[in-house]
Coordinates of C-alpha atoms in Angstrom, one line a residue:
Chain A
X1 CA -3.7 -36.7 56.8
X2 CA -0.9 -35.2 58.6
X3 CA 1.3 -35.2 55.8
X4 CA -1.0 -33.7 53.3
X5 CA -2.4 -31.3 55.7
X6 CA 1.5 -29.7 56.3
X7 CA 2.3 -30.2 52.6
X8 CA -0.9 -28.3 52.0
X9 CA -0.3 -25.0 54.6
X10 CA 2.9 -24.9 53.3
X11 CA 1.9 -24.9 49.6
X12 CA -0.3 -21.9 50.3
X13 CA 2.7 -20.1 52.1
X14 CA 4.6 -20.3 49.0
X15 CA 1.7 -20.3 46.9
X16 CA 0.6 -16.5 48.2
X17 CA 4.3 -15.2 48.2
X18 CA 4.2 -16.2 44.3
X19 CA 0.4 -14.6 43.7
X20 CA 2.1 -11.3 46.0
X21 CA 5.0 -11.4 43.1
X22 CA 2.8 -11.8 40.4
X23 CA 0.0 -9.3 41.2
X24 CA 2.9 -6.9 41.0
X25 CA 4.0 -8.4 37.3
X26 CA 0.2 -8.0 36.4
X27 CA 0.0 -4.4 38.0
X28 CA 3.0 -3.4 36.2
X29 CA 1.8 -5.0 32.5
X30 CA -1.4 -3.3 33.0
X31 CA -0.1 -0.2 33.9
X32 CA 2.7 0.6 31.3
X33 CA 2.4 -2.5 29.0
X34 CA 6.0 -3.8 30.2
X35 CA 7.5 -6.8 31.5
X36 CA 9.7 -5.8 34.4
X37 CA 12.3 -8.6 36.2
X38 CA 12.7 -6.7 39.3
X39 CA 9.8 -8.1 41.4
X40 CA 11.9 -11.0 42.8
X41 CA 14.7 -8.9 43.5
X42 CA 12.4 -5.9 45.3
X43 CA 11.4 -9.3 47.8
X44 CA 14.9 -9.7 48.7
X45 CA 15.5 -5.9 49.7
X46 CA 12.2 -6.1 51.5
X47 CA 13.1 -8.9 52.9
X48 CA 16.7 -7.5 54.2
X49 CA 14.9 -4.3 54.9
X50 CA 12.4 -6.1 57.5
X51 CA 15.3 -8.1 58.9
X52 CA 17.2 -4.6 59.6
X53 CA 14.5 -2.9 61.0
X54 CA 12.9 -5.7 63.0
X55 CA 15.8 -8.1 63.7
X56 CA 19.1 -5.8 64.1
X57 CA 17.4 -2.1 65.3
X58 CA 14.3 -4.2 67.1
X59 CA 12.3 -1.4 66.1
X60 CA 8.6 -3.6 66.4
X61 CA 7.1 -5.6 63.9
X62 CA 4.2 -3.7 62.7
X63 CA 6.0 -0.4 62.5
X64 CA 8.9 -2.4 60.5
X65 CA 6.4 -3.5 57.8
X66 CA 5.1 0.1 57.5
X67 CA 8.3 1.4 57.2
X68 CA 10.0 -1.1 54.4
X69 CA 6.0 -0.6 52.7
X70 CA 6.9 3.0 52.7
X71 CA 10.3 2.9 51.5
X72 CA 9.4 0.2 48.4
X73 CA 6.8 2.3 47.5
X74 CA 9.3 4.9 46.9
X75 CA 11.6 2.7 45.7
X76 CA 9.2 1.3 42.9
X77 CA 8.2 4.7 42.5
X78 CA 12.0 5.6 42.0
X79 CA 12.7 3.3 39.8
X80 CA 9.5 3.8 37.1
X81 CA 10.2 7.7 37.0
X82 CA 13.8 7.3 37.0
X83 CA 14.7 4.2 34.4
X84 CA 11.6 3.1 32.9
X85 CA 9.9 6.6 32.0
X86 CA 12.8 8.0 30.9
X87 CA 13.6 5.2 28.4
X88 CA 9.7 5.3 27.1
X89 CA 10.5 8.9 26.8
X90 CA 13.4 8.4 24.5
X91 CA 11.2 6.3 22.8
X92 CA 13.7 3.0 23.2
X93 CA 12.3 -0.4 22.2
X94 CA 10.4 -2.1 24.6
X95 CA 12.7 -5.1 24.5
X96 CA 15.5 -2.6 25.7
X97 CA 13.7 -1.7 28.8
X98 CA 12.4 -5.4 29.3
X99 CA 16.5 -5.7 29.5
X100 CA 17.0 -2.7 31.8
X101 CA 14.5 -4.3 34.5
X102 CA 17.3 -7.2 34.2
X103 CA 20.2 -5.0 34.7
X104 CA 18.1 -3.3 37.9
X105 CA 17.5 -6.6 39.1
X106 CA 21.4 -8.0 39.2
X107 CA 21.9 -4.1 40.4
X108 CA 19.8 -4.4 43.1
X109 CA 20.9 -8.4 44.1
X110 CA 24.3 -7.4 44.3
X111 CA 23.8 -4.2 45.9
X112 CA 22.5 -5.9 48.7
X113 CA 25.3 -8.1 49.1
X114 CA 27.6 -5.0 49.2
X115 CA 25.4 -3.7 52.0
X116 CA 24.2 -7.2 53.6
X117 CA 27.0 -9.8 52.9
X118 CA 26.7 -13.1 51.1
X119 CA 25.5 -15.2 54.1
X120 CA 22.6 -15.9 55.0
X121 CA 20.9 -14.3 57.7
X122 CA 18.2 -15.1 60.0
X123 CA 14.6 -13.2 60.2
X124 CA 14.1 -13.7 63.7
X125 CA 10.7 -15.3 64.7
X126 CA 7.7 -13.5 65.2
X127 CA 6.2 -14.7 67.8
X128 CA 7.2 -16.9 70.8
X129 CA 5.0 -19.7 69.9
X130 CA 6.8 -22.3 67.7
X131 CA 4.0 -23.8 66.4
X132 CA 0.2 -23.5 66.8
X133 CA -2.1 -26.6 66.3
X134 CA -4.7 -26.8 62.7
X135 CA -7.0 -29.9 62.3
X136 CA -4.7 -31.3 64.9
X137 CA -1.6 -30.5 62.7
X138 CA 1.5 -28.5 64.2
X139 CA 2.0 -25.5 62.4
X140 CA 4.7 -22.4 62.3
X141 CA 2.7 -19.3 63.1
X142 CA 4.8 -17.2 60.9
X143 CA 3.5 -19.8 58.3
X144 CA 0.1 -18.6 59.4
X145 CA 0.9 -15.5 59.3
X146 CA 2.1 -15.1 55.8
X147 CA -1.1 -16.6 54.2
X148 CA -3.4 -14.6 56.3
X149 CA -1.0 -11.0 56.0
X150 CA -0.9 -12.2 52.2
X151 CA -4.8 -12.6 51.8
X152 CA -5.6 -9.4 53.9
X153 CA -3.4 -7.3 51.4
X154 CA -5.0 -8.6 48.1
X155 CA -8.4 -7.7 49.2
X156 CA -7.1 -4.5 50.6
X157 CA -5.6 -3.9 47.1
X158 CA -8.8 -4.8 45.2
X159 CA -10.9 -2.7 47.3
X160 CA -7.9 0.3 46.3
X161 CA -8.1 -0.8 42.7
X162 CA -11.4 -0.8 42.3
X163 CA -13.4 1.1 44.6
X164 CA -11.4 3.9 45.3
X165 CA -10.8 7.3 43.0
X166 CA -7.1 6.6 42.9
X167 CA -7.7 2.7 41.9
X168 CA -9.8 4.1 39.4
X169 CA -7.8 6.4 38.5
X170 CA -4.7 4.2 38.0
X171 CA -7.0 1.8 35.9
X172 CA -8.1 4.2 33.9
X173 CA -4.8 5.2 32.9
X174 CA -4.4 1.8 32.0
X175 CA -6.6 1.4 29.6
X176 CA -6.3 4.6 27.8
X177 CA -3.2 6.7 28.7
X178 CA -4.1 9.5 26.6
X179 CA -8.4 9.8 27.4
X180 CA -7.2 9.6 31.3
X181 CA -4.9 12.5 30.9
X182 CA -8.2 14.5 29.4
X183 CA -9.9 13.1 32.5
X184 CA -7.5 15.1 34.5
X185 CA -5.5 12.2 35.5
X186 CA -1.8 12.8 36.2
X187 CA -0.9 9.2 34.4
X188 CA 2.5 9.8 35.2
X189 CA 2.2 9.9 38.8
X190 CA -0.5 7.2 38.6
X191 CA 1.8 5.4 36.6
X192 CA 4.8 5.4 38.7
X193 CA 2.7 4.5 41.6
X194 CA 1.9 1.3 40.1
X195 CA 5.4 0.5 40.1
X196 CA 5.4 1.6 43.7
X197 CA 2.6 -0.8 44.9
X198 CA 4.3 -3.4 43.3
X199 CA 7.5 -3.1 44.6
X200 CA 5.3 -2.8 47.7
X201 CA 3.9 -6.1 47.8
X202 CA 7.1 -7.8 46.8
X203 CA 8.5 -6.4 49.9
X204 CA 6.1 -7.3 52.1
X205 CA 6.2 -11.2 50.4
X206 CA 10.0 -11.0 51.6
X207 CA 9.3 -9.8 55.1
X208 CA 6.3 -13.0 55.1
X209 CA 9.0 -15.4 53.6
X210 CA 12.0 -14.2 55.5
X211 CA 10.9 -15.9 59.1
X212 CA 10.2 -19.3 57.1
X213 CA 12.8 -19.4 54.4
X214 CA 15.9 -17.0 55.9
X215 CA 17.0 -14.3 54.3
X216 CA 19.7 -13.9 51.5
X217 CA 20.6 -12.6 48.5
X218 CA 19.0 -14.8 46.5
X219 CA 16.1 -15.2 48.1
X220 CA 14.1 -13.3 45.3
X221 CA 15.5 -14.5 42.2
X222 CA 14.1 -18.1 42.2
X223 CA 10.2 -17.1 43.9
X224 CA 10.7 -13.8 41.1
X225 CA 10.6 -15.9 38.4
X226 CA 8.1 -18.9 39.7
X227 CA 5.9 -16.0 40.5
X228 CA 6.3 -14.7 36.7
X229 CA 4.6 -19.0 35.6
X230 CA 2.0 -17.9 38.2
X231 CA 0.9 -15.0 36.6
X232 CA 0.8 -16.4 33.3
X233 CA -0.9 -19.3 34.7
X234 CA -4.0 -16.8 36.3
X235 CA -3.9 -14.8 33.1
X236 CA -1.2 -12.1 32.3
X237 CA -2.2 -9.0 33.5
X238 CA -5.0 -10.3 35.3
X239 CA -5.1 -9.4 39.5
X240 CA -7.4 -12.2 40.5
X241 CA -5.6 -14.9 38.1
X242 CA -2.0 -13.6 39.8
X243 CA -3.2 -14.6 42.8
X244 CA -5.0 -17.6 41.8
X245 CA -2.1 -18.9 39.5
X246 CA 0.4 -18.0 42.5
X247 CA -1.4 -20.7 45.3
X248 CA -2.2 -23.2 42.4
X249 CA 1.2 -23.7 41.3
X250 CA 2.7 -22.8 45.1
X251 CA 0.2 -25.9 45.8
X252 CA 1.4 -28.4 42.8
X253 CA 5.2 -27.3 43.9
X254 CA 4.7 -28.8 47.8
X255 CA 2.7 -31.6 46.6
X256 CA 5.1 -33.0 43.5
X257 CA 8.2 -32.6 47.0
X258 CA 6.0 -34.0 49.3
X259 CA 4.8 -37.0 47.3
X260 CA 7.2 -37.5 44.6
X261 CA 10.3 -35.9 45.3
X262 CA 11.7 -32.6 46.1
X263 CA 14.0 -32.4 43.1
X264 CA 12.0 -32.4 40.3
X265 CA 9.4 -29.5 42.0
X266 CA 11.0 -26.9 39.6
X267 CA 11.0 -29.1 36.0
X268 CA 7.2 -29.1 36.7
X269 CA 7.0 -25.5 37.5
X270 CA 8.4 -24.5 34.4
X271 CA 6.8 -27.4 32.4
X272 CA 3.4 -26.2 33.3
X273 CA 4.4 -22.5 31.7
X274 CA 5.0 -23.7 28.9
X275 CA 2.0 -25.3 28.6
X276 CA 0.2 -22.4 29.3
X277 CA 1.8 -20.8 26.9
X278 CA 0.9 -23.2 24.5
X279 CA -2.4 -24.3 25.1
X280 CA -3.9 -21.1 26.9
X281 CA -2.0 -18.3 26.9
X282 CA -4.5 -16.1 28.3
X283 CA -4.4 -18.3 31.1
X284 CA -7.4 -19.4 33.8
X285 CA -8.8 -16.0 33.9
X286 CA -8.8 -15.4 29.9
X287 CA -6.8 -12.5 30.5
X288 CA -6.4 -11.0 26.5
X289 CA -4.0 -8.2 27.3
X290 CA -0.8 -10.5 26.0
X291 CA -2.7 -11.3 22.5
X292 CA -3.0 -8.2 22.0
Chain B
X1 CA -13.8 32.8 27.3
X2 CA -10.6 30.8 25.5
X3 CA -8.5 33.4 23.2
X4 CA -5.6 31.6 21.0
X5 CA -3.2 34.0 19.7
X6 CA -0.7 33.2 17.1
X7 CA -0.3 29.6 17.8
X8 CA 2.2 28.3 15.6
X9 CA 4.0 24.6 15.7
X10 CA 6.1 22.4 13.5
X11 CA 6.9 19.2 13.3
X12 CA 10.3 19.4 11.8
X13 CA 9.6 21.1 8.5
X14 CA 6.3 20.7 8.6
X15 CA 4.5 23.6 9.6
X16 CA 1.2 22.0 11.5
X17 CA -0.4 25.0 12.6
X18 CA 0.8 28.3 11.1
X19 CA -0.5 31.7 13.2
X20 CA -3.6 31.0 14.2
X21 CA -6.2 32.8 16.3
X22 CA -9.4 32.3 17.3
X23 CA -11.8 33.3 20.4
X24 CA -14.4 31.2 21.4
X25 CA -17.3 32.8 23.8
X26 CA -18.9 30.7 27.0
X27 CA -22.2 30.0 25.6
X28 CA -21.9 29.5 21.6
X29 CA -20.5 26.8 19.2
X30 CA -17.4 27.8 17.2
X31 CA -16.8 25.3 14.6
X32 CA -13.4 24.3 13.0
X33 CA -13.4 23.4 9.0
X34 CA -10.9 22.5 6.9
X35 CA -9.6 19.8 5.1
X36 CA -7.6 16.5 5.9
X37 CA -4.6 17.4 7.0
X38 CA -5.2 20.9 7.7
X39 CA -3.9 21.2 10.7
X40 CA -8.0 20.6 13.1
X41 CA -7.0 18.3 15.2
X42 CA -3.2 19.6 15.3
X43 CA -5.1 22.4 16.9
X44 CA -7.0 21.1 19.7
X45 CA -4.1 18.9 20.9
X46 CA -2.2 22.5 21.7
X47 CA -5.6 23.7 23.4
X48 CA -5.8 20.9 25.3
X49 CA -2.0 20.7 26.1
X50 CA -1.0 17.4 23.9
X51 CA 1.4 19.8 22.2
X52 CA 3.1 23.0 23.2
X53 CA 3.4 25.7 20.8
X54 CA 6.2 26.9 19.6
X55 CA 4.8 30.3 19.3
X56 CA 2.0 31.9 20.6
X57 CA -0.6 32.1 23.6
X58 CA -3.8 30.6 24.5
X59 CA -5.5 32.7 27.3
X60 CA -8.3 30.7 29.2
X61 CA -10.5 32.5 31.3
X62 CA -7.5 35.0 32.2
X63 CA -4.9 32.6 32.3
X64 CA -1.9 31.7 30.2
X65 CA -2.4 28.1 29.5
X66 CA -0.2 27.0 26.6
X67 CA 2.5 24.1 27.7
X68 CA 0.6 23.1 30.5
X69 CA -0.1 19.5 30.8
X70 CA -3.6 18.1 30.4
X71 CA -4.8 16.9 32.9
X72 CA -3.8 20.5 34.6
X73 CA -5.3 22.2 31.7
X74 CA -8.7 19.7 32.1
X75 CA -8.3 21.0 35.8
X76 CA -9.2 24.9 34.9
X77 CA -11.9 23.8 33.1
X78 CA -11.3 22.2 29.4
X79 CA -12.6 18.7 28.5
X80 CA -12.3 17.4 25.1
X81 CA -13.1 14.0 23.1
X82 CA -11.4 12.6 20.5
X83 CA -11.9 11.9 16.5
X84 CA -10.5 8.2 17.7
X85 CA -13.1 6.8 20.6
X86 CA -10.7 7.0 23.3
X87 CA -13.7 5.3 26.0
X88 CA -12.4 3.0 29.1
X89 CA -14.1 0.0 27.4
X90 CA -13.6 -2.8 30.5
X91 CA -15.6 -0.2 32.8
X92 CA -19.1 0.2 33.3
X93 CA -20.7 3.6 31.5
X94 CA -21.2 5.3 34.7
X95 CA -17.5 4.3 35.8
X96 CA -16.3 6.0 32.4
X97 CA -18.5 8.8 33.9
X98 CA -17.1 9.0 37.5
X99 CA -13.3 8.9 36.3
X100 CA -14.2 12.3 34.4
X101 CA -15.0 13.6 37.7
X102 CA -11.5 12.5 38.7
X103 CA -10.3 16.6 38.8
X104 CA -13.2 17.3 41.0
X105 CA -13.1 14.7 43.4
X106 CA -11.2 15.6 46.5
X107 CA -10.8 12.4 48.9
X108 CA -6.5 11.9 49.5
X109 CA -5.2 8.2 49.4
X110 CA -5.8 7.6 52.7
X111 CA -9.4 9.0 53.2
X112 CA -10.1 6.8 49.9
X113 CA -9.1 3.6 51.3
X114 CA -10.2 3.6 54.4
X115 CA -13.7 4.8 53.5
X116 CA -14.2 7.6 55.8
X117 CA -17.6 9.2 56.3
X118 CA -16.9 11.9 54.0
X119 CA -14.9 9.9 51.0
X120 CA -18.0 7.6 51.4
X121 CA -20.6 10.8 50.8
X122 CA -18.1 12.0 48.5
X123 CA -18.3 8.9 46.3
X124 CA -21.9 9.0 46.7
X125 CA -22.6 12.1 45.1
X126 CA -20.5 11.5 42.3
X127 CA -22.7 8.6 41.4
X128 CA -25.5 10.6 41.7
X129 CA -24.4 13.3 39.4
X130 CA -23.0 10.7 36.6
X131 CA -26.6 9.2 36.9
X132 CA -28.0 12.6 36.0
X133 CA -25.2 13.6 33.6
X134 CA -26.5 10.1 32.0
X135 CA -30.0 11.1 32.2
X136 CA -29.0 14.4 30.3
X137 CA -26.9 12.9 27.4
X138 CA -30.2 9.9 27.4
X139 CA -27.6 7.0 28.3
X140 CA -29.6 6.5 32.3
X141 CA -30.9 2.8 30.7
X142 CA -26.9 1.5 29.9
X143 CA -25.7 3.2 33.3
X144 CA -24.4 -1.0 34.2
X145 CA -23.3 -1.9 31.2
X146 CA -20.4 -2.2 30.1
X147 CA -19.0 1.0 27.4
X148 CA -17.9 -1.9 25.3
X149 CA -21.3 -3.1 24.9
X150 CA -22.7 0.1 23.3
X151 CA -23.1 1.1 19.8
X152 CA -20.7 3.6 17.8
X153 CA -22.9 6.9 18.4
X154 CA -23.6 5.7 22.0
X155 CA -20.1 5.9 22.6
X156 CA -19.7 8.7 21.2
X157 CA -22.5 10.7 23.4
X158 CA -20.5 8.8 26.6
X159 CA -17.3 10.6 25.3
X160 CA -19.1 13.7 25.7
X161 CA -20.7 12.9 28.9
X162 CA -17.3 11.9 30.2
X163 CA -16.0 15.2 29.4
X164 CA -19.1 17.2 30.6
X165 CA -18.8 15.3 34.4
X166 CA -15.5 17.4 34.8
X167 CA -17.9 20.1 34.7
X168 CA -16.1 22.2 32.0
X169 CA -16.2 25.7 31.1
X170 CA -15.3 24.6 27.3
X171 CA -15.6 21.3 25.4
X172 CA -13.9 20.8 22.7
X173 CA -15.6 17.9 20.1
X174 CA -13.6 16.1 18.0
X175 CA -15.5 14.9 14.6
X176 CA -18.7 14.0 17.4
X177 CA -20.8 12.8 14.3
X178 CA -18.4 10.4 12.6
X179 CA -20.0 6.8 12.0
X180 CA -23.5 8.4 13.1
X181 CA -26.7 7.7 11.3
X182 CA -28.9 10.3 10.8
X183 CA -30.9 10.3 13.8
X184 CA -28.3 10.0 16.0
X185 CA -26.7 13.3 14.5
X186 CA -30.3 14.9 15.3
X187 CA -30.0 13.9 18.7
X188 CA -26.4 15.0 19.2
X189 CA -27.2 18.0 17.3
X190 CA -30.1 18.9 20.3
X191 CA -27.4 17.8 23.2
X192 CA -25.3 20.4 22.2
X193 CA -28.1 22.9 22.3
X194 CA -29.1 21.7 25.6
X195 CA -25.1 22.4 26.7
X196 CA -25.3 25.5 25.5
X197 CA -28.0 25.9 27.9
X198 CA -25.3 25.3 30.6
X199 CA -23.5 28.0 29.3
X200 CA -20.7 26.0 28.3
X201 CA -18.6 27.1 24.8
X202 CA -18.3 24.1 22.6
X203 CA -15.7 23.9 19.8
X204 CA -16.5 21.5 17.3
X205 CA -14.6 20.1 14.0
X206 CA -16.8 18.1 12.1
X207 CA -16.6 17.1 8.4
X208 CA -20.9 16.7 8.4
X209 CA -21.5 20.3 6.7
X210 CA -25.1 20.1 7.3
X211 CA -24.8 19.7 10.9
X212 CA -22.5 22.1 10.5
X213 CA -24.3 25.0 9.1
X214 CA -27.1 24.0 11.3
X215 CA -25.5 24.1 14.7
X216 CA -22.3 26.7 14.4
X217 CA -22.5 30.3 15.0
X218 CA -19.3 31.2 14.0
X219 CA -16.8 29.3 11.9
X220 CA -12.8 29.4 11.1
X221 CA -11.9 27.2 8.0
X222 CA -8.1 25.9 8.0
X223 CA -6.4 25.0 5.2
X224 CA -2.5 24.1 4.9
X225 CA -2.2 24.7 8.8
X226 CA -3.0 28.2 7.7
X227 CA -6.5 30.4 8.9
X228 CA -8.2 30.8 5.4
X229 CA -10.9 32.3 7.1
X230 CA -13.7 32.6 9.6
X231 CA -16.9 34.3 9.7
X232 CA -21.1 33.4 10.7
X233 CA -21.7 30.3 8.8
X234 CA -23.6 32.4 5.8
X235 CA -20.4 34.0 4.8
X236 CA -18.0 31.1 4.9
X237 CA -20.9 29.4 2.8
X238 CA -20.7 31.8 0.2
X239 CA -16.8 32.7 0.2
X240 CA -14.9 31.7 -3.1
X241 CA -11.5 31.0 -1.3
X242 CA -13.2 28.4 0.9
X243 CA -15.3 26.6 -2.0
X244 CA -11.8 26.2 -3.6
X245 CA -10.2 24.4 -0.4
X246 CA -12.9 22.1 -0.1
X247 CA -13.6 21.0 -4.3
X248 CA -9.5 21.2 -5.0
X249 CA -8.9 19.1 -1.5
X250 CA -9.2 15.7 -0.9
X251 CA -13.1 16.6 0.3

């Protein structure tokens, strides 16, 4: 019992640090259509981001987060108006700027090795407690805290998405780029703000992740793409299956280490993609966008 | 009320919309005839700032509007709909309605997530008035539904009621009546009378003659991306040069 209950907590960690990563791929899709490969890296700048802010200037924690939140968005925002909307507008294949998000992601993981180093560096704790008891299991707080600060900013999100003018906005444009700009929608902004929120959450998944996993330059790559499986697994494009795909296959991950062995957690990561992909491609939530 | 002078674009050789001008008055519906291809719908992407012009001015109200993008230009008071049903299908009606509003509405980000007192009354009201803008176009019952779920000329009337919730001085209708059965054109025929009422201008291209004649006070005929002529609908009935257009086009 103790054994599956710490496999379990820690399946969920990982599991809502993928569904963070992969509400971002769905945002994206939905927003311009296009598959972008920075997500993970956007986690490990957040995550070095949080460690400079928090751990080197000890500015304190919650005024860390806001600040890396704030500068992702920008970043995210940066990086749609500046690369991606600039390569729609000169009309480039799509497959091109699929390969740009690539180039931005190495960019960006070796930029932060120029500024960082190659070692990896410790997210110091955040709190003083080392481990708080569940069901009589010992658990790391900063475990705790990831799920809950994780579960907090989904719903946060969906209330944004869909109960707020600018949610509805940004949905809106979407759907229908063209009908939302007669709607007086600035899609462009709303657009670019997409990317922003995404980049946003991967950040604050790297800030979660940091305390539990350390933090280096890497760090992103290897949750950016297991995040990708997750949202094909909930349904590409699809906010709900993101997150539901991220704890499902965070939870098969921990539970093929804990009970069969650590090495082969990856093989049936990818394994189960591709069987998505085969057998249903629109994923748990039917999600049609990628048959389209 | 909207005054176009001149506009002229082309898409490399092809000249789209050759010198045109045209007023349209608050209050009355201006039709736009022509055949395929001559240039209609060309035309209201410039008003509604799809296009720029290469030459030429559109004065709204006062102010110099061409080249303005548009959701600014839906801003000062022009909402359109499209030949193409251009609806938000995975939202409800009344959500399709609201987002119309979206120029209106004034709650910031912050305001907006955080559900302050007055986003809250805010959002509210705008409910409120898309259930009566519903009421008005007669789509109150399907208010839930999804705009998916409704038929061809429902969704039509919903492009029009999106468009009227930005509270526009001018609509512009895009072939309103296409895929319509008869008494669906009756009733669209009486909601535009009824938004005349509100004093809004309407300009409407439409390939249904009858409803044409019936519903227009003034017309201007395109042909070639060229103005072949306009005049009260009696006039353009009877002139030769337009009969031509239509029986040696593709009509």
């Amino acid at each position: 019992m103790t054994m599956f209950m710490q496999v379990f907590v820690s399946g969920l960690v990982i599991g809502c640090v993928y569904g963070l990563i992969a509400l971002g791929y769905s945002l994206i899709y939905k927003a311009s259509g296009m598959m972008s490969f920075v997500q993970g890296d956007l986690l490990t700048v957040g995550a070095f981001l949080g460690y400079t802010f928090y751990g080197l200037w000890k500015i304190p924690v919650a005024i860390s987060f806001v600040m890396v939140f704030i500068l992702m968005v920008l970043l995210g925002f940066g990086i749609e108006r500046g690369i991606i909307n600039r390569l729609v507008k000169k009309k480039t294949l799509p497959i091109y700027i699929v390969l740009a998000t690539i180039a931005v992601s190495y960019i960006l993981q070796n930029g932060a090795m120029y500024i960082w180093g190659s070692n990896m560096l410790t997210f110091p704790r955040l709190f003083s407690a080392n481990s708080i008891k569940i069901f009589g299991v010992g658990v790391q707080p900063e475990a705790l805290f990831c799920i809950v600060v994780s579960l907090i900013a989904m719903v946060i999100l969906h209330i944004f998405m869909k109960y707020t003018k600018y949610g509805t906005a940004m949905r809106a444009a979407s759907m229908d780029p063209m009908a939302a700009r007669s709607c007086g929608i600035n899609v462009s902004v709303s657009t670019g703000l997409t990317w922003g929120i995404a980049a946003a959450m991967a950040s604050l998944a790297g800030m979660l992740i940091g305390p539990v996993y350390g933090v280096f330059t890497t760090l992103g790559a290897t949750i950016g793409r297991k995040g990708f499986s997750s949202a094909v697994m909930g349904g590409y494009g699809n906010m709900y299956g993101a997150i539901v795909g991220g704890i499902i296959l965070g939870l098969m991950e921990t539970f093929t280490s804990g009970y069969i062995s650590s090495a082969y957690k990856d093989l049936f990561a990818y394994i189960i993609l591709l069987l998505f992909l085969f057998v249903k491609p629109t994923g748990i939530f039917n999600e049609r966008a990628i048959m389209e | 009320m909207l005054k176009v002078n001149n506009v002229t674009l082309s898409f490399g050789g092809l000249v789209a919309n050759n010198d045109i001008s045209m007023e349209v008055p608050a209050g009355k519906i201006i039709g736009l005839i022509g055949p395929n291809g001559a240039g209609k719908t060309t035309f209201f992407n410039i008003v509604s700032g799809v296009y720029k012009p290469d030459k030429g001015t559109i004065v709204f109200n006062g102010t110099e509007i061409q080249g303005k993008r548009p959701y600014q230009i839906n801003k000062l008071g022009i909402a359109r709909t499209y030949q193409v049903i251009n609806l938000f299908k995975k939202m409800t009606v009344i959500d399709n309605v609201v987002v119309g509003m979206h120029s209106r509405l004034n709650q910031g980000y912050f305001s907006a997530l955080f559900k302050t007192k007055k986003a809250r009354e805010e959002e509210k009201m705008a409910y409120e008035k898309a259930l009566e803008l519903l009421d008005f176009v007669g789509l109150k019952n399907r208010a839930y539904q999804l705009a998916d779920s409704l038929s061809y000329g429902e969704q039509r009337i919903l492009e029009i009621c999106r468009g009227l919730a930005s509270n526009p001085q001018l609509l512009l209708l895009d072939e309103p009546a296409a895929g319509m059965n008869a008494t669906e054109k009756v009733e669209l025929d009486q909601l535009m009378q009824k938004i005349l009422k509100k004093d809004i201008g309407i300009l409407i291209i439409e390939h249904d003659m009858k409803l044409m004649m019936g519903v227009a006070d003034y017309l201007y005929v395109l042909n070639y991306g060229k103005l072949l002529a306009h005049g009260v609908t009696a006039d353009i009935q009877a002139n030769p040069e337009v009969i031509a257009a239509y029986l040696g086009g593709d009509e």
